Coordinates of C-alpha atoms and ligand atoms in Angstrom, one line a residue:
M684 CA 0.0 0.0 0.0
K685 CA 1.1 3.6 -0.6
I686 CA 0.7 6.3 1.9
L687 CA 0.8 10.0 1.5
L688 CA 2.1 12.1 4.5
V689 CA 1.8 15.8 4.3
G690 CA 4.4 18.0 6.0
S691 CA 8.2 18.5 6.3
G692 CA 9.1 18.6 10.0
G693 CA 10.5 16.2 12.7
R694 CA 7.0 15.1 13.5
E695 CA 6.6 14.0 9.8
H696 CA 10.0 12.2 9.8
A697 CA 8.9 10.3 13.0
L698 CA 5.4 9.4 11.4
A699 CA 7.1 8.3 8.2
W700 CA 9.5 6.2 10.0
K701 CA 6.9 4.5 12.0
L702 CA 4.4 4.0 9.0
A703 CA 7.2 2.5 7.0
Q704 CA 7.6 -0.3 9.6
S705 CA 4.1 -1.6 8.7
P706 CA 4.4 -4.8 6.7
Q707 CA 1.4 -3.5 4.6
V708 CA 3.2 -0.4 3.5
Q709 CA 5.1 -0.3 0.3
T710 CA 6.0 3.4 0.1
V711 CA 5.4 6.5 2.2
Y712 CA 5.4 9.6 0.1
V713 CA 6.3 12.7 2.3
A714 CA 5.2 16.0 0.7
P715 CA 7.5 17.8 0.8
G716 CA 9.6 16.0 3.4
N717 CA 13.1 16.9 4.6
G718 CA 16.7 15.7 4.5
G719 CA 15.9 12.9 6.8
T720 CA 13.0 11.5 4.8
A721 CA 15.2 11.9 1.7
T722 CA 17.8 9.6 3.1
A723 CA 15.7 7.2 5.3
K724 CA 16.9 3.7 4.8
Q725 CA 16.0 2.3 8.3
T726 CA 13.2 0.1 7.1
A727 CA 12.3 -2.3 4.2
A728 CA 9.5 0.0 3.1
G729 CA 10.5 3.0 1.1
I730 CA 10.2 6.6 2.2
T731 CA 10.2 9.0 -0.7
N732 CA 10.1 12.8 -0.7
L733 CA 7.4 14.3 -3.0
P734 CA 8.2 18.0 -3.9
I735 CA 4.7 19.3 -3.9
S736 CA 2.5 21.1 -1.3
G737 CA -0.6 22.5 -3.3
L738 CA -3.8 20.9 -2.1
Q739 CA -5.1 20.2 -5.6
E740 CA -1.7 18.8 -6.7
L741 CA -1.8 16.5 -3.7
V742 CA -5.3 15.3 -4.6
D743 CA -4.2 14.6 -8.2
F744 CA -1.2 12.7 -6.9
A745 CA -3.3 10.6 -4.5
K746 CA -5.8 9.7 -7.2
R747 CA -3.0 8.9 -9.8
E748 CA -1.0 6.7 -7.4
K749 CA -4.0 5.1 -5.7
I750 CA -2.9 6.2 -2.3
H751 CA -4.5 4.1 0.3
L752 CA -4.5 6.7 3.0
T753 CA -3.3 10.3 3.4
V754 CA -2.1 11.6 6.9
V755 CA -1.7 15.3 7.5
G756 CA 1.1 16.4 9.9
P757 CA 0.9 20.2 10.3
E758 CA -2.1 22.5 11.1
A759 CA -2.0 24.9 8.1
P760 CA -3.3 22.4 5.4
L761 CA -6.0 21.2 7.9
A762 CA -7.1 24.9 8.4
A763 CA -7.0 25.3 4.6
G764 CA -9.5 22.5 4.2
I765 CA -7.4 19.6 2.9
V766 CA -9.6 17.0 4.5
D767 CA -12.7 18.4 3.0
L768 CA -11.1 18.5 -0.5
F769 CA -9.8 14.9 -0.2
R770 CA -13.1 13.6 1.0
A771 CA -15.0 15.5 -1.8
N772 CA -12.7 13.6 -4.2
G773 CA -13.5 10.2 -2.6
L774 CA -10.1 9.8 -1.0
R775 CA -9.2 8.4 2.4
I776 CA -7.6 10.9 4.7
F777 CA -7.0 11.2 8.4
G778 CA -7.6 14.7 10.0
P779 CA -10.3 17.1 10.9
T780 CA -12.4 19.1 8.4
Q781 CA -11.7 22.8 8.1
L782 CA -14.6 23.6 10.4
A783 CA -13.6 21.1 13.0
A784 CA -10.0 22.3 12.8
Q785 CA -11.2 25.6 14.2
L786 CA -10.5 24.0 17.6
E787 CA -7.0 25.0 16.8
S788 CA -7.2 27.7 14.2
S789 CA -9.4 30.0 16.2
K790 CA -8.8 30.5 19.9
D791 CA -12.1 32.3 20.2
F792 CA -13.9 29.2 18.7
S793 CA -12.1 26.8 21.0
K794 CA -12.7 28.8 24.1
A795 CA -16.4 29.3 23.3
F796 CA -16.7 25.7 22.6
M797 CA -15.1 24.6 25.9
K798 CA -17.4 27.1 27.8
R799 CA -20.5 25.8 26.1
H800 CA -19.6 22.1 26.8
G801 CA -18.4 22.6 30.4
I802 CA -14.8 21.7 29.7
P803 CA -12.5 23.2 32.4
T804 CA -10.4 26.1 31.0
A805 CA -9.1 29.5 32.0
D806 CA -11.8 32.3 32.2
Y807 CA -11.6 34.6 29.2
Q808 CA -13.1 37.2 27.0
T809 CA -12.6 38.0 23.3
F810 CA -12.0 41.5 21.9
S811 CA -11.5 43.2 18.6
S812 CA -11.7 46.7 20.2
T813 CA -8.3 48.0 21.4
L814 CA -10.0 50.3 23.9
E815 CA -12.1 47.6 25.4
A816 CA -9.2 45.2 25.6
H817 CA -7.1 47.7 27.5
A818 CA -9.9 48.4 29.8
Y819 CA -10.4 44.7 30.6
I820 CA -6.7 44.3 31.3
D821 CA -6.9 47.2 33.7
A822 CA -9.9 45.7 35.4
K823 CA -8.4 42.2 35.8
G824 CA -4.7 43.1 36.6
A825 CA -1.6 41.1 35.9
P826 CA -0.3 38.4 35.3
I827 CA -2.7 37.8 32.4
V828 CA -2.5 36.1 29.0
I829 CA -3.1 37.6 25.6
K830 CA -3.7 35.3 22.6
A831 CA -4.2 36.1 19.0
D832 CA -7.3 34.4 17.7
G833 CA -5.8 32.9 14.5
L834 CA -2.8 30.7 13.8
A835 CA 0.5 32.6 14.4
A836 CA 3.1 29.9 14.3
G837 CA 3.9 29.9 18.0
K838 CA 4.1 33.8 18.1
G839 CA 0.6 34.5 19.0
V840 CA 0.6 34.1 22.8
V841 CA 2.0 36.6 25.3
V842 CA 2.1 35.6 28.9
A843 CA 2.2 39.1 30.5
M844 CA 3.7 39.2 33.9
N845 CA 2.9 42.9 34.3
L846 CA 0.3 45.4 33.0
A847 CA 2.8 47.2 30.7
E848 CA 3.6 43.8 28.8
A849 CA -0.2 43.1 28.6
H850 CA -1.1 46.5 27.1
A851 CA 1.9 46.2 24.7
A852 CA 0.7 42.8 23.6
V853 CA -2.8 44.2 22.8
D854 CA -1.3 47.1 20.9
M855 CA 1.0 44.8 18.9
M856 CA -1.9 42.6 17.8
L857 CA -5.0 44.8 17.7
A858 CA -3.6 48.3 17.0
D859 CA -0.5 47.6 15.0
N860 CA -1.7 44.5 13.2
K861 CA 1.7 42.8 13.7
L862 CA 0.2 39.4 13.3
G863 CA -2.1 40.3 10.4
N864 CA -5.5 38.7 10.4
A865 CA -4.6 36.2 13.0
G866 CA -4.4 39.0 15.5
A867 CA -7.5 40.9 14.4
R868 CA -9.2 39.5 17.5
V869 CA -7.6 38.6 20.8
V870 CA -8.6 36.3 23.6
I871 CA -7.6 37.6 27.0
E872 CA -7.5 34.9 29.7
E873 CA -6.7 34.3 33.3
F874 CA -3.2 33.3 34.1
L875 CA -2.9 29.7 35.4
T876 CA -0.1 28.0 37.3
G877 CA 0.9 24.4 37.5
E878 CA 2.8 21.8 35.4
E879 CA 1.9 21.4 31.7
A880 CA 1.5 18.1 29.9
S881 CA 0.5 17.1 26.4
F882 CA -2.4 14.7 26.1
I883 CA -2.8 13.5 22.6
V884 CA -5.6 11.1 21.3
L885 CA -6.8 9.7 18.1
V886 CA -10.5 10.5 17.3
D887 CA -12.7 8.7 14.8
G888 CA -15.8 10.9 15.2
K889 CA -17.1 9.0 18.3
N890 CA -14.3 7.3 20.0
A891 CA -11.0 8.5 21.4
L892 CA -7.9 6.4 21.8
A893 CA -5.2 8.0 24.0
L894 CA -1.5 7.9 22.9
A895 CA 1.2 7.7 25.5
T896 CA 1.6 10.8 27.6
S897 CA 4.3 13.3 27.0
Q898 CA 5.7 16.6 28.2
D899 CA 7.2 19.3 25.9
H900 CA 9.8 22.1 26.8
K901 CA 8.7 25.3 25.2
R902 CA 11.4 27.8 26.3
L903 CA 14.7 28.1 24.5
L904 CA 17.0 27.8 27.6
D905 CA 17.7 25.5 30.5
G906 CA 15.4 25.8 33.5
D907 CA 12.6 27.0 31.2
Q908 CA 14.2 30.5 30.7
G909 CA 14.3 32.5 27.6
P910 CA 11.8 33.0 24.7
N911 CA 9.1 30.6 23.7
T912 CA 9.9 28.2 20.8
G913 CA 8.2 25.5 18.8
G914 CA 9.5 23.0 21.5
M915 CA 13.1 22.2 22.5
G916 CA 12.5 18.6 23.6
A917 CA 10.0 16.1 24.9
Y918 CA 9.8 12.9 26.6
S919 CA 7.3 10.1 27.1
P920 CA 5.8 8.9 29.4
A921 CA 5.3 12.0 31.5
P922 CA 5.0 11.0 35.2
V923 CA 3.0 14.2 36.0
V924 CA 0.1 12.4 34.2
T925 CA -0.7 9.9 37.0
P926 CA -3.4 7.3 36.3
E927 CA -5.8 9.6 38.0
I928 CA -5.0 12.7 35.9
H929 CA -5.2 10.4 32.9
A930 CA -8.7 9.3 33.7
R931 CA -9.7 12.9 34.5
A932 CA -8.3 14.2 31.2
L933 CA -10.4 11.7 29.3
R934 CA -13.5 12.3 31.4
E935 CA -13.4 16.1 31.7
V936 CA -11.7 17.2 28.5
I937 CA -11.4 14.6 25.7
M938 CA -14.8 12.9 25.8
P939 CA -16.8 16.1 26.3
T940 CA -14.9 17.5 23.3
V941 CA -15.6 14.5 21.1
R942 CA -19.3 14.5 22.1
G943 CA -19.6 18.3 21.9
M944 CA -18.2 18.4 18.4
E945 CA -20.7 15.7 17.4
A946 CA -23.5 17.6 18.9
D947 CA -22.5 20.8 17.3
G948 CA -22.7 19.0 13.9
L949 CA -18.8 19.0 13.4
P950 CA -17.9 15.5 14.2
Y951 CA -14.1 15.4 14.9
T952 CA -11.7 13.0 13.3
G953 CA -7.9 13.2 13.5
F954 CA -5.2 13.7 16.1
L955 CA -6.5 15.8 19.0
Y956 CA -3.9 17.4 21.2
A957 CA -5.1 18.9 24.5
G958 CA -2.6 21.1 26.2
L959 CA -3.2 20.6 29.9
M960 CA -2.3 22.6 33.0
I961 CA -2.2 20.4 36.0
T962 CA -2.6 22.4 39.2
P963 CA -0.8 21.4 42.4
D964 CA -4.2 20.2 43.9
G965 CA -4.5 17.7 41.0
K966 CA -7.1 19.5 39.0
I967 CA -6.8 20.0 35.3
K968 CA -7.6 22.8 32.9
C969 CA -7.4 22.7 29.2
L970 CA -5.0 25.4 27.9
E971 CA -5.6 24.8 24.2
F972 CA -6.3 22.3 21.5
N973 CA -4.2 21.5 18.5
C974 CA -5.6 19.5 15.6
R975 CA -2.4 17.5 15.0
M976 CA 0.4 15.7 16.8
G977 CA 2.8 17.9 18.7
D978 CA 6.3 18.4 17.5
P979 CA 8.6 17.3 19.2
E980 CA 6.2 15.1 21.2
T981 CA 5.6 12.9 18.2
Q982 CA 9.3 11.8 18.1
P983 CA 9.5 10.2 21.5
I984 CA 5.9 8.9 21.2
M985 CA 6.5 7.1 17.9
A986 CA 9.8 5.8 19.3
R987 CA 7.7 4.0 21.9
L988 CA 4.8 2.8 19.8
R989 CA 4.9 -1.0 19.2
S990 CA 1.6 -1.3 17.4
D991 CA 1.3 -1.1 13.7
L992 CA 0.5 2.7 13.0
L993 CA -1.2 2.2 9.7
N994 CA -3.6 -0.4 11.2
V995 CA -4.5 2.0 13.9
L996 CA -5.0 4.9 11.5
D997 CA -7.2 2.6 9.3
H998 CA -9.4 2.0 12.3
A999 CA -9.5 5.7 13.0
V1000 CA -10.7 6.4 9.5
D1001 CA -13.3 3.6 9.6
G1002 CA -14.7 4.6 12.9
T1003 CA -13.6 1.5 14.8
L1004 CA -11.1 2.9 17.2
N1005 CA -13.1 1.3 20.1
T1006 CA -11.7 -2.0 18.9
V1007 CA -8.1 -1.1 19.2
D1008 CA -5.6 -1.4 22.0
L1009 CA -2.1 0.2 21.7
D1010 CA 1.1 -1.5 22.7
W1011 CA 3.9 0.6 24.1
D1012 CA 7.6 0.1 24.7
R1013 CA 7.8 0.4 28.5
R1014 CA 11.0 2.4 28.3
T1015 CA 11.2 6.1 28.5
A1016 CA 11.9 7.9 25.2
L1017 CA 13.4 11.3 25.5
G1018 CA 14.0 13.7 22.5
V1019 CA 16.4 16.6 22.4
V1020 CA 15.9 19.3 19.7
V1021 CA 19.1 20.6 18.2
A1022 CA 18.3 24.1 16.8
A1023 CA 20.2 26.4 14.5
K1024 CA 22.2 29.5 15.5
N1025 CA 19.8 32.5 16.2
Y1026 CA 16.7 30.2 16.6
P1027 CA 13.9 31.2 17.2
E1028 CA 14.3 34.8 16.0
T1029 CA 16.3 34.5 12.8
P1030 CA 17.6 31.0 12.4
R1031 CA 20.7 30.7 10.2
T1032 CA 20.5 28.0 7.5
E1033 CA 22.9 26.3 5.1
D1034 CA 25.3 24.9 7.8
A1035 CA 26.7 21.6 7.0
I1036 CA 25.7 18.8 9.4
T1037 CA 28.0 15.9 10.2
G1038 CA 28.2 13.1 12.7
I1039 CA 24.7 11.7 12.8
A1040 CA 25.2 8.0 13.7
P1041 CA 22.9 5.4 12.2
D1042 CA 19.9 4.6 14.4
T1043 CA 20.2 1.8 17.0
E1044 CA 17.8 0.2 19.3
D1045 CA 18.1 3.0 21.8
Q1046 CA 19.3 6.0 19.8
L1047 CA 17.3 7.6 16.9
T1048 CA 17.8 10.8 15.0
F1049 CA 14.8 12.5 13.4
H1050 CA 15.3 15.4 11.1
A1051 CA 13.4 18.6 10.9
G1052 CA 15.0 21.7 9.3
T1053 CA 17.4 19.7 7.0
K1054 CA 17.8 19.2 3.3
L1055 CA 20.2 17.5 1.0
E1056 CA 22.3 19.8 -1.2
G1057 CA 24.5 18.2 -3.7
G1058 CA 24.4 15.0 -1.7
K1059 CA 25.5 16.8 1.4
L1060 CA 23.2 17.4 4.5
V1061 CA 22.7 21.1 5.5
S1062 CA 20.4 22.9 7.8
S1063 CA 17.3 24.5 6.4
G1064 CA 15.2 25.7 9.4
G1065 CA 15.2 26.7 13.0
R1066 CA 14.8 23.3 14.6
V1067 CA 17.2 21.1 12.8
L1068 CA 17.2 17.6 14.5
C1069 CA 15.5 15.7 17.3
V1070 CA 17.7 13.1 18.8
V1071 CA 15.8 10.5 20.9
G1072 CA 17.3 8.2 23.5
L1073 CA 15.5 5.2 25.0
S1074 CA 16.1 3.6 28.4
D1075 CA 14.4 2.1 31.4
T1076 CA 14.9 5.4 33.3
V1077 CA 14.5 9.0 32.3
R1078 CA 18.1 9.7 33.4
G1079 CA 19.2 6.8 31.1
A1080 CA 17.2 8.0 28.2
Q1081 CA 18.8 11.5 28.7
Q1082 CA 22.2 10.0 28.7
K1083 CA 21.6 8.1 25.5
A1084 CA 20.2 11.2 23.7
Y1085 CA 23.0 13.5 24.8
E1086 CA 25.7 10.8 24.0
A1087 CA 24.4 10.8 20.3
I1088 CA 24.2 14.6 20.2
A1089 CA 27.9 14.8 21.3
K1090 CA 28.9 13.3 18.0
I1091 CA 26.8 15.6 15.8
H1092 CA 28.2 18.9 14.6
F1093 CA 27.1 22.0 12.7
D1094 CA 28.2 25.5 13.2
G1095 CA 26.0 27.4 15.7
M1096 CA 24.1 24.4 17.0
Q1097 CA 22.3 24.9 20.3
Y1098 CA 20.3 22.7 22.5
R1099 CA 19.0 22.5 26.0
Q1100 CA 21.0 20.4 28.5
D1101 CA 18.2 19.6 30.8
I1102 CA 15.3 18.0 28.9
G1103 CA 13.3 15.8 31.1
Y1104 CA 14.5 17.6 34.3
R1105 CA 11.0 17.7 35.8
A1106 CA 10.9 13.9 35.8
V1107 CA 14.3 13.3 37.4
K1108 CA 14.2 16.0 40.1
Ligands
ATP1885 N1 -3.9 30.8 30.7 C1 -2.6 30.6 30.7 N2 -1.9 30.6 31.9 C2 -0.6 30.5 32.0 N3 0.2 30.2 30.9 C3 -0.4 30.0 29.7 C4 -1.9 30.2 29.6 N4 -2.2 30.0 28.3 C5 -1.1 29.6 27.7 N5 0.0 29.7 28.5 C6 1.4 29.3 28.1 O1 1.7 29.7 26.7 C7 1.9 28.5 26.0 C8 1.3 28.7 24.6 O2 -0.1 28.9 24.8 P1 -1.0 28.1 23.8 O3 -0.7 26.7 23.8 O4 -2.4 28.5 23.9 O5 -0.5 28.8 22.4 P2 -0.2 28.1 20.9 O6 0.6 29.2 20.2 O7 -1.4 27.6 20.3 O8 0.8 27.0 21.2 P3 1.3 25.6 20.4 O9 2.4 26.1 19.5 O10 1.7 24.7 21.4 O11 0.1 25.2 19.7 C9 1.4 27.4 26.8 O12 2.1 26.2 26.5 C10 1.6 27.9 28.2 O13 2.9 27.7 28.6
MG1886 MG1 -1.9 25.7 19.6

């Protein structure tokens, strides 16, 4: 069978790597892919880059090549309606429709949805008027959180620790239009404290199947200092998600969401990522939804998945996830992102990358911002690699990952030294 996977990041390399292990899979086409998917030789099945990204081109390719299933990695094509277009053409695809993807593509939609369906989340209000937003901030005080309504590639959230920062964020989004249409409305919400975790499930319209738990590290520097990034590392499982929290997340967040979307006439299919804040007294609040797998959470999660991913996704598309049980490697997988010089502001590209060792049983390297140039591997984006270590302990998995990174070199490479610290403290 032929599979089409849309995207080009570390998440997509990990999904392609896992899909290619399925005995039913002949080729995984990654559109457009990266330097890692271009050179993937780890499995019997082929992984092939496909240099297209237009939605209609993808539909034409899927028809021509009789693609069995299309899987969508990133949010942009989902928000652009790729699932609607594929379905209209009679093609099998895994992901939410454009309207259902509003759970991620509009913070106002997702907050109103959570409120309507009694899903625990921070109190909020939505504004398009600069004056009213400023007045609300003065009334509520700081710390307070300002979020652009639309997709802003990780730049749309300001956690303001004082009033000046909060007012500046409102001016940046509403008055100065710095985020364009995405910032034409803002959600202003209550500041929450606690420990965050990523809770990712597969949804088939009615049933939800939880993937292994994970925790991401958003800040650039050790000790969660420095600017927010797309994610500097992640590990799975995340001990903060105890069996009790797990049950609670399914009962209070995931299942009300699946049922709520169905009741609202927008049945949800696809990966569903709930960003959770776990408060010290063991309560949870849903910070946000994403309509896709997380990056870098996907890399350690796929490293631990033992079940046949294609088989699971087929059940998800057919609405029979209730018949599936997932099998996980009991070890911890821990992924460290190696980023380019000047990431996240203005990442430098075109640096030659050397020293990536072949994958082993407990060390895997997934590519993100890499490409092949004249047969040589060079950097092409902010987050360049995600190196995953596996071991019976978090500390052991850390050692495996950092040991592999020590052999890798490119000019200006930077990475956090403390991925997983919350689980080893
Ligand atoms: N109400 C809140 N209180 C405290 N911190 C918050 C709150 N909302 C968001 N944050 C912080 O800001 C981060 C980003 O917020 P959010 O997840 O809503 O934005 P996003 O841009 O959609 O992120 P992602 O790139 O993960 O999809 C969160 O991971 C969390 O650390
Ligand atoms: Mg988000």
